[in-house]
CSV table of C-alpha atoms in Angstrom, one decimal:
chain,number,residue,atom,x,y,z
A,16,MET,CA,-0.4,-0.1,0.0
A,17,LYS,CA,1.0,3.5,-0.9
A,18,LYS,CA,2.4,5.4,2.4
A,19,LYS,CA,0.0,8.4,3.4
A,20,LYS,CA,1.7,11.7,3.2
A,21,ARG,CA,1.9,13.3,7.2
A,22,ALA,CA,1.0,17.1,8.0
A,23,ILE,CA,2.1,18.4,11.4
A,24,ILE,CA,0.0,21.1,12.9
A,25,ILE,CA,1.5,22.8,15.5
A,26,GLY,CA,-1.4,24.6,17.5
A,27,ALA,CA,-5.0,23.5,18.3
A,28,GLY,CA,-6.9,26.8,18.0
A,29,PRO,CA,-9.3,27.4,14.9
A,30,ALA,CA,-6.5,27.6,12.6
A,31,GLY,CA,-4.6,24.2,13.1
A,32,LEU,CA,-8.0,22.5,13.3
A,33,THR,CA,-9.9,23.9,10.2
A,34,ALA,CA,-6.5,22.9,8.8
A,35,ALA,CA,-6.8,19.5,10.1
A,36,TYR,CA,-10.1,19.0,9.6
A,37,GLU,CA,-9.9,20.1,5.5
A,38,LEU,CA,-6.9,17.6,4.9
A,39,LEU,CA,-9.2,14.8,6.1
A,40,GLU,CA,-12.2,16.2,4.1
A,41,ASN,CA,-10.1,16.9,0.5
A,42,THR,CA,-6.8,14.5,0.9
A,43,ASP,CA,-5.3,11.7,1.9
A,44,ILE,CA,-3.1,13.5,4.3
A,45,VAL,CA,-3.0,12.5,7.6
A,46,PRO,CA,-2.8,15.4,10.2
A,47,ILE,CA,-1.2,14.9,13.5
A,48,VAL,CA,-2.1,18.4,15.7
A,49,LEU,CA,0.6,19.5,18.2
A,50,GLU,CA,-1.0,21.6,21.1
A,51,MET,CA,1.0,23.2,24.5
A,52,SER,CA,-1.7,23.1,26.9
A,53,ASP,CA,-4.3,20.8,27.6
A,54,GLU,CA,-7.2,22.7,26.3
A,55,ILE,CA,-8.9,22.7,22.8
A,56,GLY,CA,-9.6,26.3,21.2
A,57,GLY,CA,-6.6,28.5,21.9
A,58,ILE,CA,-7.6,32.0,22.7
A,59,SER,CA,-10.9,30.9,21.5
A,60,LYS,CA,-11.7,28.3,24.0
A,61,THR,CA,-14.5,28.4,26.7
A,62,VAL,CA,-13.5,28.2,30.5
A,63,ASN,CA,-15.6,26.0,32.8
A,64,TYR,CA,-15.7,27.8,36.3
A,65,LYS,CA,-18.0,25.9,38.5
A,66,GLY,CA,-20.6,25.7,35.8
A,67,ASN,CA,-20.0,29.1,34.8
A,68,ARG,CA,-18.5,29.7,31.5
A,69,ILE,CA,-16.5,32.2,30.3
A,70,ASP,CA,-15.3,33.5,26.7
A,71,ILE,CA,-12.1,34.9,26.4
A,72,GLY,CA,-12.6,37.9,24.4
A,73,GLY,CA,-16.0,37.8,23.0
A,74,HIS,CA,-16.4,35.5,19.8
A,75,ARG,CA,-19.4,36.5,17.2
A,76,PHE,CA,-19.5,33.6,14.5
A,77,PHE,CA,-20.6,36.1,11.5
A,78,SER,CA,-18.5,36.1,8.1
A,79,LYS,CA,-19.7,38.0,4.7
A,80,SER,CA,-18.3,34.5,3.1
A,81,GLU,CA,-20.8,32.1,2.9
A,82,ARG,CA,-18.5,29.2,2.7
A,83,VAL,CA,-17.5,29.9,6.1
A,84,MET,CA,-20.8,30.4,7.5
A,85,ASP,CA,-21.9,27.4,5.7
A,86,TRP,CA,-18.6,25.3,7.2
A,87,TRP,CA,-19.4,26.4,11.0
A,88,GLU,CA,-23.1,25.4,10.5
A,89,ASN,CA,-22.0,22.0,8.8
A,90,ILE,CA,-20.2,20.9,12.5
A,91,MET,CA,-22.8,22.7,14.6
A,92,PRO,CA,-26.3,23.6,12.8
A,93,VAL,CA,-28.4,26.3,13.4
A,94,GLN,CA,-31.7,26.0,16.2
A,95,GLY,CA,-34.7,25.1,15.2
A,96,LYS,CA,-36.4,26.0,18.2
A,97,PRO,CA,-36.4,28.9,20.8
A,98,SER,CA,-33.4,29.2,23.3
A,99,LYS,CA,-33.9,29.2,27.2
A,100,ASP,CA,-34.6,32.9,27.2
A,101,ASP,CA,-36.5,33.0,24.2
A,102,LEU,CA,-39.0,30.9,25.6
A,103,ILE,CA,-38.7,33.0,28.9
A,104,LEU,CA,-39.6,36.0,26.9
A,105,HIS,CA,-42.1,34.8,24.1
A,106,THR,CA,-39.3,36.1,21.7
A,107,VAL,CA,-39.5,35.0,18.3
A,108,LYS,CA,-36.4,35.2,15.6
A,109,PRO,CA,-35.2,34.0,12.6
A,110,LEU,CA,-34.5,30.4,13.3
A,111,SER,CA,-33.3,27.6,11.1
A,112,LYS,CA,-36.0,25.9,9.1
A,113,GLU,CA,-34.1,23.1,8.0
A,114,ALA,CA,-36.2,19.7,8.7
A,115,GLY,CA,-34.8,18.5,12.5
A,116,ALA,CA,-33.2,21.3,13.1
A,117,PRO,CA,-32.1,20.9,17.1
A,118,ASP,CA,-33.8,22.4,19.9
A,119,PRO,CA,-31.6,23.8,22.1
A,120,GLU,CA,-33.2,22.8,25.1
A,121,LYS,CA,-32.4,19.5,24.2
A,122,VAL,CA,-29.5,18.9,22.1
A,123,ASP,CA,-26.4,20.8,22.8
A,124,SER,CA,-24.7,20.6,19.8
A,125,VAL,CA,-26.1,23.4,18.4
A,126,MET,CA,-25.8,27.2,17.5
A,127,LEU,CA,-27.8,29.8,18.8
A,128,VAL,CA,-29.3,33.0,17.1
A,129,ARG,CA,-28.4,35.8,19.2
A,130,SER,CA,-28.9,39.6,19.0
A,131,ARG,CA,-26.1,42.1,18.8
A,132,LEU,CA,-26.0,45.0,21.0
A,133,SER,CA,-22.5,46.2,21.9
A,134,ARG,CA,-22.5,49.9,23.5
A,135,ILE,CA,-19.9,52.6,24.6
A,136,PHE,CA,-20.0,53.8,28.7
A,137,PHE,CA,-18.9,57.1,29.0
A,138,LEU,CA,-19.9,60.2,31.3
A,139,ARG,CA,-21.6,57.1,33.1
A,140,LYS,CA,-24.2,57.0,30.0
A,141,PHE,CA,-24.6,54.8,27.2
A,142,PHE,CA,-24.1,55.2,23.6
A,143,ASP,CA,-24.6,53.5,20.6
A,144,TYR,CA,-21.7,52.0,19.2
A,145,PRO,CA,-20.8,52.4,16.7
A,146,ILE,CA,-21.8,56.4,17.6
A,147,SER,CA,-24.9,57.5,15.8
A,148,LEU,CA,-26.2,61.0,15.8
A,149,ASN,CA,-30.1,60.3,17.8
A,150,PHE,CA,-31.4,62.0,20.2
A,151,ASN,CA,-29.7,59.8,22.7
A,152,THR,CA,-26.4,60.6,21.9
A,153,PHE,CA,-27.0,64.1,21.6
A,154,ALA,CA,-28.9,64.3,24.9
A,155,ASN,CA,-26.3,62.5,27.0
A,156,LEU,CA,-23.2,64.4,25.2
A,157,GLY,CA,-24.5,68.3,25.9
A,158,LEU,CA,-25.1,71.1,23.5
A,159,ILE,CA,-21.3,72.3,24.1
A,160,ARG,CA,-19.4,69.2,22.8
A,161,ASN,CA,-22.8,68.7,20.5
A,162,ILE,CA,-21.5,72.2,18.8
A,163,LYS,CA,-18.1,71.4,19.0
A,164,ILE,CA,-18.5,67.7,17.5
A,165,GLY,CA,-20.2,68.9,14.5
A,166,LEU,CA,-17.9,72.0,13.5
A,167,SER,CA,-14.7,69.7,13.8
A,168,TYR,CA,-16.6,67.0,11.8
A,169,PHE,CA,-17.1,69.5,9.0
A,170,LYS,CA,-14.0,70.9,9.2
A,171,ALA,CA,-12.7,67.5,8.7
A,172,ASN,CA,-14.5,67.0,5.3
A,173,PHE,CA,-13.8,70.4,4.1
A,174,PHE,CA,-10.2,70.5,4.9
A,175,PRO,CA,-8.9,67.0,5.3
A,176,ILE,CA,-5.1,65.8,6.2
A,177,LYS,CA,-3.7,65.3,3.2
A,178,GLU,CA,-1.4,62.4,4.3
A,179,GLU,CA,-2.8,59.8,6.5
A,180,LYS,CA,0.3,59.1,8.3
A,181,SER,CA,-0.9,58.0,11.6
A,182,LEU,CA,-4.1,56.3,13.5
A,183,GLU,CA,-4.6,59.6,14.9
A,184,ASP,CA,-4.9,61.1,11.0
A,185,PHE,CA,-7.4,58.5,10.1
A,186,PHE,CA,-9.8,58.9,13.0
A,187,ILE,CA,-9.7,62.7,12.2
A,188,ASN,CA,-10.3,62.5,9.0
A,189,ARG,CA,-13.6,60.0,9.3
A,190,PHE,CA,-14.7,61.5,12.4
A,191,GLY,CA,-13.3,65.2,13.2
A,192,ARG,CA,-10.9,65.5,15.7
A,193,GLU,CA,-13.8,66.3,18.7
A,194,LEU,CA,-15.0,62.9,18.2
A,195,TYR,CA,-12.0,61.0,17.8
A,196,GLU,CA,-10.8,62.5,21.3
A,197,THR,CA,-14.3,62.0,22.6
A,198,PHE,CA,-14.7,58.1,21.6
A,199,PHE,CA,-11.7,56.8,19.7
A,200,LYS,CA,-8.5,58.0,21.1
A,201,ASP,CA,-8.3,57.1,25.1
A,202,TYR,CA,-10.3,53.5,24.4
A,203,THR,CA,-7.8,52.8,21.5
A,204,GLU,CA,-4.7,54.2,23.6
A,205,LYS,CA,-6.5,51.6,26.4
A,206,VAL,CA,-6.1,48.4,24.4
A,207,TRP,CA,-3.2,48.7,22.5
A,208,GLY,CA,-0.7,50.8,25.2
A,209,VAL,CA,0.7,52.8,22.3
A,210,PRO,CA,-0.5,56.6,21.4
A,211,CYS,CA,-2.5,56.5,18.1
A,212,ASP,CA,-0.3,58.7,16.9
A,213,HIS,CA,2.5,56.2,16.9
A,214,ILE,CA,0.0,53.5,14.8
A,215,LYS,CA,-0.1,53.2,11.1
A,216,PRO,CA,-3.3,54.3,9.6
A,217,GLU,CA,-3.5,50.8,7.7
A,218,TRP,CA,-4.1,49.5,11.2
A,219,GLY,CA,-7.9,52.1,10.9
A,220,ARG,CA,-8.3,50.6,7.0
A,221,GLN,CA,-8.3,47.3,8.3
A,222,ARG,CA,-10.1,47.6,11.6
A,223,ILE,CA,-13.0,50.1,10.6
A,224,LYS,CA,-12.9,49.2,7.0
A,225,GLY,CA,-15.9,50.9,5.7
A,226,LEU,CA,-17.5,52.2,8.3
A,227,SER,CA,-18.3,56.1,8.5
A,228,VAL,CA,-20.9,58.5,9.6
A,229,TRP,CA,-23.1,58.5,7.5
A,230,LYS,CA,-23.2,54.8,6.7
A,231,ALA,CA,-23.9,55.0,10.7
A,232,ILE,CA,-26.7,57.6,9.7
A,233,LYS,CA,-28.2,55.0,7.2
A,234,HIS,CA,-27.9,52.2,9.1
A,235,ALA,CA,-30.2,53.7,12.1
A,236,VAL,CA,-32.7,55.7,9.2
A,237,VAL,CA,-32.9,52.0,7.2
A,238,SER,CA,-32.9,49.9,10.7
A,239,ASN,CA,-36.1,51.8,11.3
A,240,PHE,CA,-38.2,51.0,8.5
A,241,SER,CA,-37.0,47.3,7.9
A,242,LYS,CA,-35.4,44.2,9.7
A,243,ASP,CA,-33.0,41.8,8.1
A,244,SER,CA,-34.4,38.4,9.0
A,245,SER,CA,-31.4,37.0,7.1
A,246,ILE,CA,-28.8,35.2,9.8
A,247,LYS,CA,-26.3,35.7,7.4
A,248,GLN,CA,-26.3,39.5,6.3
A,249,LYS,CA,-23.4,39.0,4.4
A,250,ASP,CA,-23.9,42.7,2.7
A,251,MET,CA,-23.9,44.5,6.3
A,252,GLU,CA,-20.8,46.6,7.9
A,253,THR,CA,-19.4,44.0,10.6
A,254,SER,CA,-19.6,46.7,12.9
A,255,LEU,CA,-23.3,47.0,12.2
A,256,ILE,CA,-24.5,43.2,12.3
A,257,GLY,CA,-27.5,42.9,14.0
A,258,GLN,CA,-27.5,39.3,15.3
A,259,PHE,CA,-25.0,36.3,14.7
A,260,LEU,CA,-24.0,32.6,15.5
A,261,TYR,CA,-23.1,31.3,18.8
A,262,PRO,CA,-22.6,27.7,20.1
A,263,LYS,CA,-24.7,27.0,23.0
A,264,PHE,CA,-21.8,26.5,25.3
A,265,GLY,CA,-19.5,29.4,24.2
A,266,PRO,CA,-16.8,29.3,21.2
A,267,GLY,CA,-14.6,26.4,22.8
A,268,GLN,CA,-17.3,24.2,22.0
A,269,MET,CA,-17.4,24.4,18.3
A,270,TRP,CA,-13.3,23.9,18.2
A,271,GLU,CA,-14.3,21.0,20.9
A,272,GLU,CA,-16.5,19.4,18.1
A,273,VAL,CA,-14.0,20.0,15.4
A,274,ALA,CA,-11.1,18.2,17.4
A,275,SER,CA,-13.6,15.2,18.1
A,276,LEU,CA,-14.1,14.9,14.8
A,277,ILE,CA,-10.7,14.9,13.3
A,278,GLU,CA,-9.8,12.0,15.5
A,279,LYS,CA,-13.0,10.1,14.4
A,280,LYS,CA,-11.6,10.6,10.9
A,281,GLY,CA,-8.3,9.2,11.9
A,282,GLY,CA,-6.2,12.5,12.5
A,283,GLN,CA,-4.1,12.5,15.7
A,284,LEU,CA,-4.2,15.3,18.6
A,285,ARG,CA,-1.6,15.6,20.5
A,286,MET,CA,-2.3,17.6,24.0
A,287,ASN,CA,0.3,18.9,26.5
A,288,THR,CA,3.1,18.9,23.5
A,289,LYS,CA,5.2,21.9,23.4
A,290,THR,CA,7.3,22.7,20.2
A,291,THR,CA,10.9,23.3,21.4
A,292,GLY,CA,12.8,23.7,18.2
A,293,LEU,CA,12.3,23.6,14.3
A,294,GLN,CA,14.7,21.7,12.2
A,295,TYR,CA,15.4,24.0,8.7
A,296,ASN,CA,17.1,22.4,5.6
A,297,GLY,CA,17.8,26.1,4.5
A,298,GLU,CA,14.3,25.6,2.0
A,299,ARG,CA,11.8,24.0,4.3
A,300,ILE,CA,11.3,22.9,7.6
A,301,ILE,CA,11.9,19.4,8.2
A,302,GLY,CA,11.4,18.5,11.5
A,303,VAL,CA,9.3,19.8,14.4
A,304,GLU,CA,11.6,19.2,17.7
A,305,VAL,CA,8.3,18.3,20.5
A,306,GLU,CA,8.6,18.2,24.6
A,307,ASP,CA,5.8,16.2,26.7
A,308,GLN,CA,4.7,18.6,29.1
A,309,LYS,CA,2.6,16.1,30.9
A,310,SER,CA,5.6,14.1,32.3
A,311,GLY,CA,7.8,15.4,35.4
A,312,LYS,CA,10.3,18.3,35.0
A,313,GLY,CA,13.2,16.2,35.6
A,314,ASP,CA,12.2,13.5,32.9
A,315,ARG,CA,10.5,15.5,30.2
A,316,THR,CA,10.3,13.1,27.0
A,317,THR,CA,11.5,15.0,23.6
A,318,GLU,CA,11.3,13.7,20.4
A,319,THR,CA,11.6,14.9,16.6
A,320,LEU,CA,8.6,14.8,14.2
A,321,THR,CA,9.2,14.5,10.6
A,322,GLY,CA,6.3,15.0,8.2
A,323,ASP,CA,5.7,15.9,4.4
A,324,TYR,CA,3.6,19.2,5.2
A,325,ILE,CA,4.4,21.5,8.3
A,326,PHE,CA,1.6,23.7,9.3
A,327,SER,CA,2.2,26.6,12.3
A,328,THR,CA,0.0,28.5,14.0
A,329,MET,CA,2.6,30.0,17.3
A,330,PRO,CA,3.2,33.3,17.3
A,331,VAL,CA,5.5,34.3,14.5
A,332,LYS,CA,8.5,35.5,17.2
A,333,GLU,CA,8.7,32.1,18.6
A,334,LEU,CA,8.5,30.4,15.1
A,335,ILE,CA,11.2,32.1,13.6
A,336,GLU,CA,13.2,31.9,17.3
A,337,GLY,CA,13.0,28.5,17.0
A,338,LEU,CA,14.4,27.8,13.7
A,339,SER,CA,17.4,25.9,13.6
A,340,GLY,CA,19.8,24.4,11.1
A,341,SER,CA,21.9,25.9,8.5
A,342,PRO,CA,21.5,28.4,6.7
A,343,LYS,CA,20.5,30.9,10.1
A,344,VAL,CA,17.6,32.6,9.4
A,345,PRO,CA,18.8,36.3,8.2
A,346,ALA,CA,19.6,38.2,10.9
A,347,PRO,CA,17.0,41.3,9.8
A,348,VAL,CA,14.1,38.7,9.9
A,349,PHE,CA,15.6,37.7,13.1
A,350,GLU,CA,15.6,40.9,14.6
A,351,VAL,CA,12.4,41.9,13.1
A,352,ALA,CA,10.5,38.7,14.6
A,353,SER,CA,12.8,39.0,18.2
A,354,THR,CA,11.4,42.8,18.4
A,355,LEU,CA,7.8,42.0,18.0
A,356,GLN,CA,5.2,43.5,20.8
A,357,TYR,CA,2.5,41.5,22.0
A,358,ARG,CA,-0.3,43.2,23.9
A,359,ASP,CA,-1.9,40.8,26.8
A,360,PHE,CA,-5.3,40.5,28.2
A,361,ILE,CA,-7.1,39.6,31.5
A,362,THR,CA,-10.6,38.7,32.0
A,363,VAL,CA,-12.1,38.6,35.2
A,364,GLY,CA,-15.2,36.6,35.7
A,365,LEU,CA,-17.3,38.3,38.2
A,366,LEU,CA,-20.8,36.4,39.6
A,367,LEU,CA,-23.4,38.8,40.8
A,368,ASN,CA,-26.7,38.7,42.4
A,369,LYS,CA,-27.8,41.8,40.1
A,370,LEU,CA,-26.5,45.3,38.6
A,371,LYS,CA,-27.0,48.2,39.7
A,372,THR,CA,-27.7,49.4,36.3
A,373,LYS,CA,-31.1,49.4,35.0
A,374,ASN,CA,-32.3,48.2,32.0
A,375,ASN,CA,-33.6,51.2,30.4
A,376,SER,CA,-33.8,50.2,26.8
A,377,SER,CA,-36.8,49.0,24.5
A,378,ILE,CA,-35.2,45.1,24.4
A,379,LYS,CA,-36.7,42.9,26.9
A,380,THR,CA,-34.4,40.3,28.8
A,381,VAL,CA,-34.4,37.7,31.7
A,382,GLY,CA,-34.0,39.7,34.9
A,383,ASP,CA,-34.5,43.0,33.2
A,384,ILE,CA,-30.8,42.7,32.8
A,385,ILE,CA,-29.5,45.0,30.5
A,386,PRO,CA,-29.1,43.5,26.6
A,387,ASP,CA,-25.5,44.3,25.9
A,388,ASN,CA,-23.6,41.6,24.6
A,389,TRP,CA,-20.7,43.6,25.5
A,390,ILE,CA,-20.1,47.3,26.9
A,391,TYR,CA,-16.9,49.4,25.9
A,392,VAL,CA,-15.7,51.1,28.7
A,393,GLN,CA,-14.9,54.7,27.8
A,394,GLU,CA,-14.3,56.5,31.6
A,395,ARG,CA,-10.7,57.4,32.0
A,396,ASP,CA,-10.7,56.9,35.8
A,397,VAL,CA,-10.6,53.2,35.4
A,398,LYS,CA,-8.8,50.9,33.8
A,399,LEU,CA,-11.7,48.5,32.8
A,400,GLY,CA,-11.7,48.5,28.7
A,401,ARG,CA,-14.8,46.0,28.4
A,402,ILE,CA,-17.3,44.5,30.1
A,403,GLN,CA,-19.3,40.8,28.8
A,404,ILE,CA,-22.7,39.9,30.0
A,405,PHE,CA,-22.6,35.9,29.5
A,406,ASN,CA,-25.9,36.0,29.9
A,407,ASN,CA,-26.9,38.0,26.9
A,408,TRP,CA,-24.5,35.6,24.6
A,409,SER,CA,-25.8,32.4,25.6
A,410,PRO,CA,-28.2,31.8,28.5
A,411,TYR,CA,-26.9,28.1,28.9
A,412,MET,CA,-23.1,30.0,29.5
A,413,VAL,CA,-24.8,30.7,33.5
A,414,LYS,CA,-25.6,28.3,35.9
A,415,ASP,CA,-28.1,29.8,37.5
A,416,ASP,CA,-31.1,31.5,35.6
A,417,SER,CA,-31.1,34.5,38.6
A,418,LYS,CA,-27.2,35.4,38.6
A,419,VAL,CA,-25.5,37.9,36.2
A,420,TRP,CA,-22.5,36.3,34.9
A,421,ILE,CA,-20.2,39.3,33.6
A,422,GLY,CA,-16.3,39.3,32.4
A,423,LEU,CA,-14.0,42.2,32.8
A,424,GLU,CA,-11.5,42.7,30.5
A,425,TYR,CA,-8.4,44.2,30.8
A,426,PHE,CA,-5.6,45.0,28.4
A,427,CYS,CA,-2.0,45.0,29.6
A,428,ASN,CA,1.9,43.8,28.9
A,429,ILE,CA,3.3,40.7,31.3
A,430,GLY,CA,5.5,42.1,33.9
A,431,ASP,CA,3.2,45.6,34.0
A,432,GLU,CA,0.9,46.8,37.1
A,433,LEU,CA,-2.1,45.0,35.9
A,434,TRP,CA,-0.2,41.6,35.0
A,435,SER,CA,1.7,41.5,38.3
A,436,LYS,CA,-1.2,41.3,40.6
A,437,SER,CA,-1.9,38.5,42.5
A,438,ASP,CA,-6.1,36.7,41.6
A,439,GLU,CA,-7.5,38.0,44.8
A,440,GLU,CA,-6.1,41.1,44.3
A,441,PHE,CA,-7.1,41.4,41.0
A,442,LYS,CA,-10.6,40.2,42.2
A,443,GLU,CA,-10.6,42.9,44.7
A,444,PHE,CA,-9.7,45.6,42.3
A,445,ALA,CA,-11.9,44.8,39.5
A,446,ILE,CA,-14.9,45.2,42.2
A,447,GLU,CA,-13.8,48.1,43.0
A,448,GLU,CA,-13.8,49.7,40.0
A,449,LEU,CA,-17.2,48.5,38.9
A,450,ALA,CA,-18.6,49.8,41.8
A,451,LYS,CA,-16.8,53.5,41.1
A,452,ILE,CA,-18.5,53.6,37.9
A,453,ASP,CA,-21.8,52.4,39.2
A,454,ILE,CA,-22.3,49.4,37.1
A,455,ILE,CA,-22.6,47.4,40.1
A,456,GLU,CA,-23.0,47.8,44.3
A,457,THR,CA,-20.2,46.1,46.0
A,458,LYS,CA,-22.5,43.7,47.9
A,459,ASP,CA,-24.2,42.4,45.6
A,460,ALA,CA,-20.7,40.7,44.4
A,461,ILE,CA,-20.3,36.9,44.9
């Protein structure tokens, strides 16, 4: 028999698992997936803490590519019956009409159709995200700020910065200086740890893409007269989508399902296996040096795996540093890779009896909690970047329906003040910050 070719795939996150699955579906190549940790999904994993599940970062399943949407739905079909919170609220959503579409109350392997709402919290008030020029925005900002925003926006339109050299220039040209300094500057710098005038304008073109003040206005007007019942919304700007798909138990469930299918189809998953080096013959990577992390430090086993194809989803910095053999990696390449900076991220899961902030929107929610998936915190007197309300991502993420389960997101660098806090210190710090901006009362934190 002809020996089957083998692919070594580093990393069991979405990219590595998708590659392995596609190889098994469309070729005779056998994939071996190497994962350093004991968890599937990379940063798209779901963490289960005492029955309450944490989605690290908030992962909406939405794409303008029908192929991608179909791929996800092939792994986990879209719900055909209402979910737990929809049943309580008697909500009607455009669910799957496919025969045999699953009931999330009876089946776990199912994608929920979720309504999207993200808002900005600034001046202790809620603003639409993206910013809409509506009555609520004008009322929250006050007369003086509104006049300044309007004048600076028209100035940017008539006298734009001719050569955009930074992200700051990009924002000012599209939104005006006043709107940029009110809603974009501080939050962007909080997230990335770099001043906006030190970031290239290409960042804005990728992250903001086609969004503009006029598109936001158009969307607000159109959405008042029509409701898009399509789950896919492929012609919609990503920042304006009204709904998305979401696995019943969070994003990690999707990748756990894919991992299970890979093994059933003949692929291999090797957990707790760290890639320590890559053998390079000058033309291609020919081997992957690995270390078994399960054994004790004194007797960890090491080996070299060879394959016909090597896929890497590890950080670029570690990939380049791991290359060995002759010739060496060119000095400029090594220098660039070794100085790459990575921004780090901490989520604090917080279980609450209730929120102090009341639901003053027209959207009905279980327990009348605020309806947001996540909230961008623009307040300058706290380090907190975003708040996730896991109840609104999926009611099945919360063990007790009567409680509110949230994630407080902080952006930091390894070794800085936030990163260096102990778990206990960070929990107390997060509770204090949330109480400081009047989202909770300290006594309600369980």
